[in-house]
Structures are given as C-alpha cells and as structure tokens.
Coordinates of C-alpha atoms in Angstrom, one line a residue:
X161 CA -9.1 -69.0 -52.8
X162 CA -11.9 -68.5 -55.5
X163 CA -13.7 -66.1 -53.3
X164 CA -10.4 -64.1 -52.7
X165 CA -9.9 -64.0 -56.6
X166 CA -13.5 -62.9 -57.1
X167 CA -13.3 -60.0 -54.8
X168 CA -9.7 -58.9 -55.7
X169 CA -11.1 -56.6 -58.5
X170 CA -13.0 -54.6 -55.9
X171 CA -9.7 -53.8 -53.9
X172 CA -8.4 -51.3 -56.5
X173 CA -11.5 -49.1 -56.8
X174 CA -11.8 -49.0 -53.0
X175 CA -8.2 -47.8 -52.6
X176 CA -9.0 -45.1 -55.1
X177 CA -12.0 -44.0 -53.1
X178 CA -10.0 -43.6 -50.0
X179 CA -7.9 -40.8 -51.5
X180 CA -11.3 -38.7 -51.5
X181 CA -12.0 -39.3 -47.9
X182 CA -12.1 -35.9 -46.2
X183 CA -9.8 -35.1 -43.3
X184 CA -10.3 -33.0 -40.2
X185 CA -9.4 -29.8 -42.0
X186 CA -11.3 -30.1 -45.2
X187 CA -14.5 -31.5 -43.8
X188 CA -15.7 -28.5 -41.6
X189 CA -15.0 -26.2 -44.5
X190 CA -17.1 -28.3 -46.9
X191 CA -20.0 -28.5 -44.5
X192 CA -20.0 -24.8 -43.8
X193 CA -19.8 -24.0 -47.5
X194 CA -22.6 -26.5 -48.4
X195 CA -24.7 -25.1 -45.5
X196 CA -24.2 -21.5 -46.7
X197 CA -25.2 -22.4 -50.2
X198 CA -28.3 -24.5 -49.3
X199 CA -29.8 -21.9 -46.8
X200 CA -29.2 -19.1 -49.2
X201 CA -30.7 -20.8 -52.1
X202 CA -33.8 -21.8 -49.8
X203 CA -34.3 -18.2 -48.6
X204 CA -34.0 -16.9 -52.2
X205 CA -36.6 -19.3 -53.8
X206 CA -39.0 -19.8 -50.9
X207 CA -42.3 -17.9 -51.5
X208 CA -43.8 -16.2 -48.4
X209 CA -47.4 -17.2 -49.3
X210 CA -49.2 -19.5 -51.8
X211 CA -50.2 -17.8 -55.0
X212 CA -53.5 -19.5 -55.0
X213 CA -54.2 -18.3 -51.5
X214 CA -53.6 -14.8 -52.6
X215 CA -55.8 -15.1 -55.6
X216 CA -58.6 -16.4 -53.3
X217 CA -58.2 -13.6 -50.8
X218 CA -58.3 -10.9 -53.4
X219 CA -61.4 -12.4 -55.0
X220 CA -63.3 -12.8 -51.9
X221 CA -62.4 -9.4 -50.5
X222 CA -63.4 -7.6 -53.8
X223 CA -66.7 -9.5 -54.2
X224 CA -67.8 -8.9 -50.7
X225 CA -66.7 -5.2 -50.8
X226 CA -68.6 -4.8 -54.1
X227 CA -71.7 -6.5 -52.7
X228 CA -71.7 -4.5 -49.6
X229 CA -71.5 -1.1 -51.5
X230 CA -74.1 -2.2 -54.2
X231 CA -76.8 -3.7 -51.9
X232 CA -79.1 -0.5 -52.2
X233 CA -78.6 -0.5 -56.0
X234 CA -79.6 -4.1 -56.3
X235 CA -82.6 -3.7 -54.1
X236 CA -84.1 -1.0 -56.4
X237 CA -82.6 -2.7 -59.5
X238 CA -80.7 0.3 -60.7
X239 CA -79.3 -1.1 -63.8
X240 CA -77.5 2.0 -65.1
X241 CA -75.8 2.6 -61.8
X242 CA -74.9 -1.1 -61.5
X243 CA -73.5 -1.1 -65.2
X244 CA -71.3 1.9 -64.4
X245 CA -69.9 0.1 -61.4
X246 CA -69.3 -3.1 -63.2
X247 CA -67.5 -1.2 -66.1
X248 CA -65.2 0.5 -63.5
X249 CA -64.3 -2.6 -61.6
X250 CA -63.6 -4.6 -65.0
X251 CA -61.0 -2.1 -65.9
X252 CA -58.7 -3.5 -63.2
X253 CA -56.2 -5.9 -64.7
X254 CA -56.9 -8.5 -62.2
X255 CA -60.6 -8.5 -62.9
X256 CA -61.9 -10.3 -66.1
X257 CA -65.6 -9.4 -65.5
X258 CA -68.4 -8.6 -63.1
X259 CA -71.9 -9.9 -62.8
X260 CA -74.8 -8.6 -60.6
X261 CA -77.7 -11.0 -59.9
X262 CA -81.1 -10.2 -58.4
X263 CA -82.2 -11.9 -55.3
X264 CA -83.9 -14.4 -57.6
X265 CA -80.6 -15.2 -59.4
X266 CA -81.4 -13.3 -62.5
X267 CA -78.6 -11.5 -64.2
X268 CA -79.1 -7.7 -63.9
X269 CA -75.7 -6.5 -65.3
X270 CA -72.8 -8.3 -66.8
X271 CA -69.5 -6.6 -67.9
X272 CA -66.4 -8.1 -69.1
X273 CA -65.3 -11.8 -69.7
X274 CA -66.9 -14.5 -67.5
X275 CA -65.4 -17.5 -69.2
X276 CA -62.7 -18.1 -66.6
X277 CA -63.1 -20.4 -63.6
X278 CA -62.1 -17.8 -61.0
X279 CA -65.5 -16.8 -59.8
X280 CA -66.0 -15.3 -56.4
X281 CA -69.7 -14.8 -55.4
X282 CA -70.8 -12.8 -52.3
X283 CA -74.5 -11.9 -51.4
X284 CA -75.6 -8.3 -51.0
X285 CA -77.6 -7.7 -47.8
X286 CA -79.5 -4.9 -46.5
X287 CA -80.8 -5.2 -42.9
X288 CA -80.2 -8.9 -43.1
X289 CA -82.2 -9.0 -46.3
X290 CA -80.6 -10.4 -49.4
X291 CA -81.0 -7.9 -52.1
X292 CA -78.9 -9.7 -54.7
X293 CA -75.5 -11.2 -55.6
X294 CA -72.3 -10.1 -56.9
X295 CA -69.9 -12.4 -58.9
X296 CA -66.4 -11.3 -59.5
X297 CA -64.5 -13.1 -62.2
X298 CA -60.6 -12.7 -61.9
X299 CA -58.0 -12.8 -64.7
X300 CA -55.7 -15.6 -63.9
X301 CA -52.8 -14.3 -66.1
X302 CA -52.6 -11.3 -63.8
X303 CA -51.7 -13.5 -61.0
X304 CA -49.0 -15.6 -62.8
X305 CA -45.6 -15.5 -61.0
X306 CA -43.2 -13.3 -62.9
X307 CA -39.7 -14.4 -63.9
X308 CA -37.5 -13.8 -61.0
X309 CA -34.4 -12.3 -62.6
X310 CA -33.0 -11.1 -59.3
X311 CA -33.5 -14.6 -57.8
X312 CA -31.5 -16.1 -60.6
X313 CA -28.7 -13.5 -60.2
X314 CA -28.5 -14.1 -56.4
X315 CA -28.4 -17.8 -56.9
X316 CA -25.5 -17.5 -59.2
X317 CA -23.7 -15.1 -56.8
X318 CA -24.3 -17.7 -54.0
X319 CA -22.9 -20.5 -56.1
X320 CA -19.8 -18.3 -57.1
X321 CA -19.2 -17.3 -53.4
X322 CA -19.3 -20.9 -51.9
X323 CA -16.0 -22.2 -53.2
X324 CA -14.3 -18.9 -52.0
X325 CA -15.9 -19.3 -48.6
X326 CA -14.6 -22.9 -48.3
X327 CA -11.1 -21.7 -49.3
X328 CA -11.3 -18.8 -46.8
X329 CA -12.3 -21.1 -44.0
X330 CA -9.4 -23.5 -44.9
X331 CA -6.9 -20.6 -44.9
X332 CA -8.2 -19.3 -41.6
X333 CA -7.9 -22.7 -40.2
X334 CA -4.4 -23.0 -41.4
X335 CA -3.5 -19.6 -40.1
X336 CA -4.8 -20.5 -36.6
X337 CA -2.8 -23.7 -36.4
X338 CA 0.6 -22.9 -36.7
X339 CA 2.1 -25.4 -34.4
X340 CA 4.9 -27.6 -35.6
X341 CA 5.2 -31.1 -34.8
X342 CA 7.9 -31.6 -32.1
X343 CA 10.7 -33.4 -33.8
X344 CA 13.8 -34.3 -32.0
X345 CA 16.6 -33.5 -34.4
X346 CA 20.1 -34.0 -32.9
X347 CA 22.4 -31.1 -33.5
X348 CA 25.3 -31.9 -35.7
X349 CA 28.4 -32.3 -33.7
X350 CA 31.3 -30.0 -34.7
X351 CA 34.0 -31.6 -36.5
X352 CA 36.6 -33.1 -34.0
X353 CA 40.1 -31.7 -34.6
X354 CA 42.8 -34.4 -35.1
X355 CA 46.3 -34.7 -35.9
X356 CA 47.1 -35.4 -39.7
X357 CA 50.2 -36.2 -41.6
X358 CA 51.1 -33.1 -43.8
X359 CA 53.1 -33.4 -46.8
X360 CA 54.5 -30.0 -47.9
X361 CA 55.3 -29.6 -51.6
X362 CA 57.7 -26.7 -52.1
X363 CA 58.0 -25.4 -55.6
X364 CA 61.8 -25.2 -55.6
X365 CA 62.3 -23.4 -58.7
X366 CA 59.6 -20.8 -58.3
X367 CA 62.0 -17.9 -58.8
X368 CA 63.0 -19.0 -62.3
X369 CA 59.3 -19.4 -63.5
X370 CA 57.1 -16.6 -64.6
X371 CA 53.7 -16.3 -62.9
X372 CA 51.8 -18.5 -65.5
X373 CA 54.3 -21.2 -65.3
X374 CA 54.2 -21.2 -61.6
X375 CA 50.5 -21.6 -61.4
X376 CA 50.7 -24.3 -63.9
X377 CA 53.2 -26.1 -61.9
X378 CA 51.1 -25.8 -58.8
X379 CA 48.0 -27.0 -60.7
X380 CA 49.9 -29.9 -61.8
X381 CA 51.0 -30.7 -58.3
X382 CA 47.3 -30.5 -57.0
X383 CA 46.1 -32.7 -59.7
X384 CA 48.7 -35.3 -58.9
X385 CA 48.0 -34.9 -55.2
X386 CA 44.3 -35.8 -55.9
X387 CA 45.4 -38.9 -57.7
X388 CA 47.6 -39.9 -54.6
X389 CA 44.7 -39.2 -52.2
X390 CA 42.6 -41.7 -54.1
X391 CA 45.0 -44.4 -52.9
X392 CA 45.9 -42.8 -49.5
X393 CA 42.7 -40.9 -48.2
X394 CA 43.5 -37.2 -47.7
X395 CA 43.0 -33.8 -49.3
X396 CA 45.1 -31.2 -50.9
X397 CA 45.2 -27.4 -50.6
X398 CA 47.2 -24.8 -52.6
X399 CA 49.9 -22.8 -50.9
X400 CA 49.8 -19.7 -53.3
X401 CA 53.0 -19.0 -55.4
X402 CA 55.0 -21.5 -53.3
X403 CA 53.5 -25.1 -53.7
X404 CA 50.9 -27.3 -52.1
X405 CA 50.1 -29.0 -48.8
X406 CA 48.5 -32.6 -48.7
X407 CA 46.9 -33.8 -45.4
X408 CA 46.5 -37.4 -44.9
X409 CA 44.0 -39.1 -42.4
X410 CA 46.1 -40.9 -39.6
X411 CA 43.1 -43.2 -39.0
X412 CA 43.6 -44.9 -42.4
X413 CA 47.2 -43.9 -43.4
X414 CA 50.0 -45.0 -41.4
X415 CA 53.4 -43.1 -41.3
X416 CA 55.0 -45.6 -43.7
X417 CA 52.1 -45.1 -46.2
X418 CA 52.5 -41.3 -45.9
X419 CA 56.1 -41.7 -46.9
X420 CA 55.2 -43.9 -49.8
X421 CA 52.7 -41.2 -50.9
X422 CA 55.5 -38.6 -50.9
X423 CA 57.6 -40.8 -53.3
X424 CA 54.4 -41.6 -55.4
X425 CA 53.6 -37.9 -55.8
X426 CA 57.2 -37.0 -56.8
X427 CA 57.4 -39.9 -59.3
X428 CA 53.9 -38.7 -60.8
X429 CA 55.3 -35.0 -61.1
X430 CA 58.6 -36.3 -62.6
X431 CA 56.9 -38.2 -65.4
X432 CA 54.1 -35.7 -65.9
X433 CA 56.7 -33.2 -67.4
X434 CA 55.5 -30.4 -65.2
X435 CA 57.6 -27.1 -65.3
X436 CA 58.0 -27.2 -61.6
X437 CA 60.4 -29.0 -59.5
X438 CA 59.4 -29.9 -56.0
X439 CA 60.8 -30.8 -52.6
X440 CA 58.9 -32.7 -49.9
X441 CA 58.7 -32.4 -46.1
X442 CA 56.5 -34.6 -44.1
X443 CA 55.2 -33.3 -40.7
X444 CA 52.0 -33.2 -38.7
X445 CA 49.5 -30.5 -38.4
X446 CA 46.1 -30.1 -36.7
X447 CA 43.1 -30.4 -39.0
X448 CA 39.4 -29.5 -38.1
X449 CA 38.0 -32.9 -39.1
X450 CA 39.1 -35.9 -41.0
X451 CA 41.1 -35.0 -44.3
X452 CA 39.5 -38.3 -45.6
X453 CA 36.0 -36.7 -45.2
X454 CA 36.5 -33.0 -45.9
X455 CA 35.1 -31.9 -49.3
X456 CA 37.0 -28.6 -49.3
X457 CA 39.9 -27.2 -47.3
X458 CA 41.2 -23.6 -47.3
X459 CA 44.7 -22.8 -46.3
X460 CA 43.2 -20.4 -43.7
X461 CA 41.6 -23.4 -41.8
X462 CA 45.1 -24.7 -40.8
X463 CA 47.3 -21.6 -40.6
X464 CA 46.2 -21.0 -37.1
X465 CA 47.8 -24.3 -35.9
X466 CA 50.5 -24.7 -38.5
X467 CA 53.4 -22.4 -39.4
X468 CA 53.2 -22.6 -43.2
X469 CA 56.4 -20.6 -43.8
X470 CA 58.4 -23.1 -41.6
X471 CA 57.0 -26.1 -43.5
X472 CA 57.8 -24.6 -46.9
X473 CA 61.4 -23.7 -45.7
X474 CA 62.0 -27.2 -44.4
X475 CA 60.7 -28.7 -47.7
X476 CA 63.1 -26.6 -49.5
X477 CA 66.0 -28.2 -47.5
X478 CA 65.2 -31.7 -49.0
X479 CA 67.2 -33.2 -51.8
X480 CA 65.5 -34.3 -55.1
X481 CA 63.6 -37.6 -55.0
X482 CA 63.8 -37.8 -51.1
X483 CA 61.6 -36.7 -48.2
X484 CA 62.4 -35.0 -44.9
X485 CA 60.5 -36.2 -41.8
X486 CA 59.7 -34.5 -38.6
X487 CA 60.5 -36.1 -35.4
X488 CA 56.8 -36.6 -34.6
X489 CA 56.4 -38.6 -38.0
X490 CA 59.4 -40.6 -37.2
X491 CA 58.1 -41.7 -33.6
X492 CA 55.0 -43.1 -35.4
X493 CA 56.9 -45.4 -37.7
X494 CA 57.3 -49.0 -36.7
X495 CA 60.8 -50.5 -36.4
X496 CA 61.0 -51.8 -39.9
X497 CA 59.9 -48.3 -41.3
X498 CA 62.4 -46.4 -39.1
X499 CA 65.4 -48.2 -41.0
X500 CA 64.3 -46.3 -44.1
X501 CA 65.4 -43.0 -42.6
X502 CA 68.5 -41.5 -41.2
X503 CA 69.1 -38.4 -39.1
X504 CA 69.6 -35.4 -41.4
X505 CA 71.5 -32.2 -40.4
X506 CA 71.6 -28.9 -42.2
X507 CA 72.8 -25.6 -40.9
X508 CA 69.4 -24.0 -41.5
X509 CA 67.5 -26.6 -39.7
X510 CA 68.7 -25.3 -36.2
X511 CA 67.6 -22.0 -37.2
X512 CA 64.1 -23.1 -38.4
X513 CA 63.4 -26.0 -36.0
X514 CA 66.1 -26.1 -33.2
X515 CA 64.3 -28.3 -30.7
X516 CA 63.4 -31.3 -33.1
X517 CA 65.4 -33.8 -35.1
X518 CA 64.9 -34.1 -38.8
X519 CA 65.2 -37.3 -40.7
X520 CA 65.8 -37.9 -44.3
X521 CA 64.3 -41.0 -46.4
X522 CA 66.3 -41.0 -49.6
X523 CA 65.1 -44.4 -51.0
X524 CA 62.6 -47.0 -50.2
X525 CA 62.9 -50.9 -49.9
X526 CA 62.4 -52.9 -53.1
X527 CA 58.9 -54.0 -52.2
X528 CA 57.7 -50.5 -51.6
X529 CA 59.5 -49.2 -54.7
X530 CA 57.9 -51.8 -56.9
X531 CA 54.4 -50.9 -55.5
X532 CA 54.9 -47.2 -56.2
X533 CA 56.0 -48.0 -59.8
X534 CA 52.8 -50.0 -60.3
X535 CA 50.7 -47.3 -59.0
X536 CA 52.4 -44.5 -60.9
X537 CA 52.0 -46.7 -64.1
X538 CA 48.3 -47.2 -63.5
X539 CA 47.6 -43.5 -62.7
X540 CA 49.6 -42.1 -65.6
X541 CA 48.3 -44.8 -68.0
X542 CA 44.7 -43.8 -67.0
X543 CA 45.4 -40.2 -67.4
X544 CA 46.9 -40.7 -70.9
X545 CA 43.9 -43.0 -71.9
X546 CA 41.5 -40.4 -70.8
X547 CA 43.2 -37.5 -72.4

C-alpha cells in the first residue's frame, strides 16, 4: 500500500503526457516536416571543401609556379628582376609577402610582410639543378569565411515553410480519406395512425361577437383545453372563427374520462368569464400519431380523415353544460358509464349523421362531479395565483 501511495503522484503527469502522443495522421506529417527542415539546413550550411585545404592548395600552387618561372633569374641572381616579380605578386590581396632565396638559403629579395605563419616554400630547379627557393606568405584574413547572409535568409525561409508543409500534408491526408465510419442508424418509423377521442368545442354565440371577441373566446378555450390535457393526455387545435378541437389519446384516456374532460372544460370556461359560449360534441377521428406525444398539430393534419363541418354542426346541437356522444364513443363505454347517457334525437341529426345514433350526457354521477369540482378549483386557483 505504501508503494502505491508513493507512485500515485506519477500517474497524473503520465496521463498528461498521453495527450501529446501522436496519432496515425499527425506522425507522418511531423516526420516529413522535420526531414525537410533538417536536410535543407544541412545543404545550406555544409561547406563543399575545407577552408584550410583551399588555403594550402592556393599557397602550394602559387609558390611552385613562381619557383618554376623564376629559376633562371635565381641562377644568375637577378635581384632587380626578382624584386619586380616579388612586388607584383605581393599586390594580390591573398599574398602577404614573397621571399627569394639562393641555393645556399640566403635571402636575395624580400617583399611585403612575412610575419604570418602561412609560409609555402618551393624549390626552383633548372635541369634538375636547384637554383634557389621561393617562399610565398599568404594573408590569412583574405581567406576568412564571409558572413553568409544568404544562408541565414534561406534558413529562415526553411523554418517558416516547415509548419505550412506539415499543415498541407495533414490537409491532403484528410482530403484523401473521406470515408465515413459505417454506423447503423435505424430509420425513424413514421408515426402510426390511431383512433382518438375528439372533443369539438363549438363557439355557439360566434355571430353575436365581433372578430376580436371571437378570437379572444377561442384563445380562452385553447388555454383551458391545455389545462384539461394536463390531466387527460391530449392536444388541442384551433378551428378558425368557430371553436376548437381537442384530441385525447385512447391508450391513456378512457371514454368515461373523455366525458369527464368535456365537463371539466365547460366548467373552466364558465368560471373563466370568457365572452364565448360553447357547446360540446365527443366523437372519434384518426390522428397521425399519439395525441399525448405530439408537440404540434395542425387542423389540416386531420381534415382529410374528419369532417370538421359536421363535427362543429353536431356540437351546436348540444345543450348548455352537456355533451353529445357519437355511437362509436358510446360503444367504448363500460356498462356503468353507459347509464350516464341517453339516446338523443333532433331533427337536424338525421340530416347531418343519419346512419349513427347520438347520445346525450346531461349530468355526471356525484363521484365524478365532485372530482371535476376539485380539478376545476385546483386549475383556476393556480391560474389566479400565477396571474
């Protein structure tokens, strides 16, 4: 345990170093950029030949040439001619001085400065006979390597191009590898159509209201419908100028609960003091998806499968504080819930829906009525508190 504690302080730095570990895409680019930079600098700064070797070659060649050309003058000890030659050779910037020696090593002519160490001596021969010696003294400063401004500029250029070369290689490698990983993504299944309870709210007094009042009444109905849908899962949609339509999910809302929702909605609208008066009809329509899961619903989404005009007309035939039921809704009620309703007849019903019966629920049993009172008080109380 003590060993583990002693080595634990190393784990954090090691984890940090792993972040700088090259991957398969960056490592080749880094190697190529480094190789380009290193080889370029090596070519720029590598001298083709050694400076000392060049000095030696120059000094030896000059002394041998001068000895060969002056062998006759040394044989006859022509001091004047030798002095002229020595003075001319000393004028070269590479030459510091020239000395002519006799065969007995006596100085015949001396020209220039002979204090430097770069002496190159060659014997002067004539028919294999040594007539004297020539010593050439070179100027070391003339052979000094000049400042290589061009090499420095090229080095800076190489160092500046290396990062861009690395970046270019990375982009080329990324452009050449456009394959995407094969990921199996299941296709989203289209929403399944299902039958839903449809509560139609008809704005019964729409003809007595002006345009703003009608829109205000329909907005109130939609707001209260949203409150009811919080208890009974569903969604509400506006029927322009005429009311609203509320769809309830049959998987979570029974027929009896849909009836209770209609009474709850009428109770909320009555106590909310909206300018509109509404009548209710509960039927069934086909919805593209679950009303409890839909975020938004347009009236055009259900107009193809539902006769909106007929639903609004049937709702207008209901009495205040009641709800009319279609025969399909009545068939989904249990025996206890069926006793809430009675067969309803009206002269216009045969014209609107002659093939089906219509049922009327005018009141709820005491238990359901008390539950609706509690729900309405809770919703209205919360709205008043938040206003």
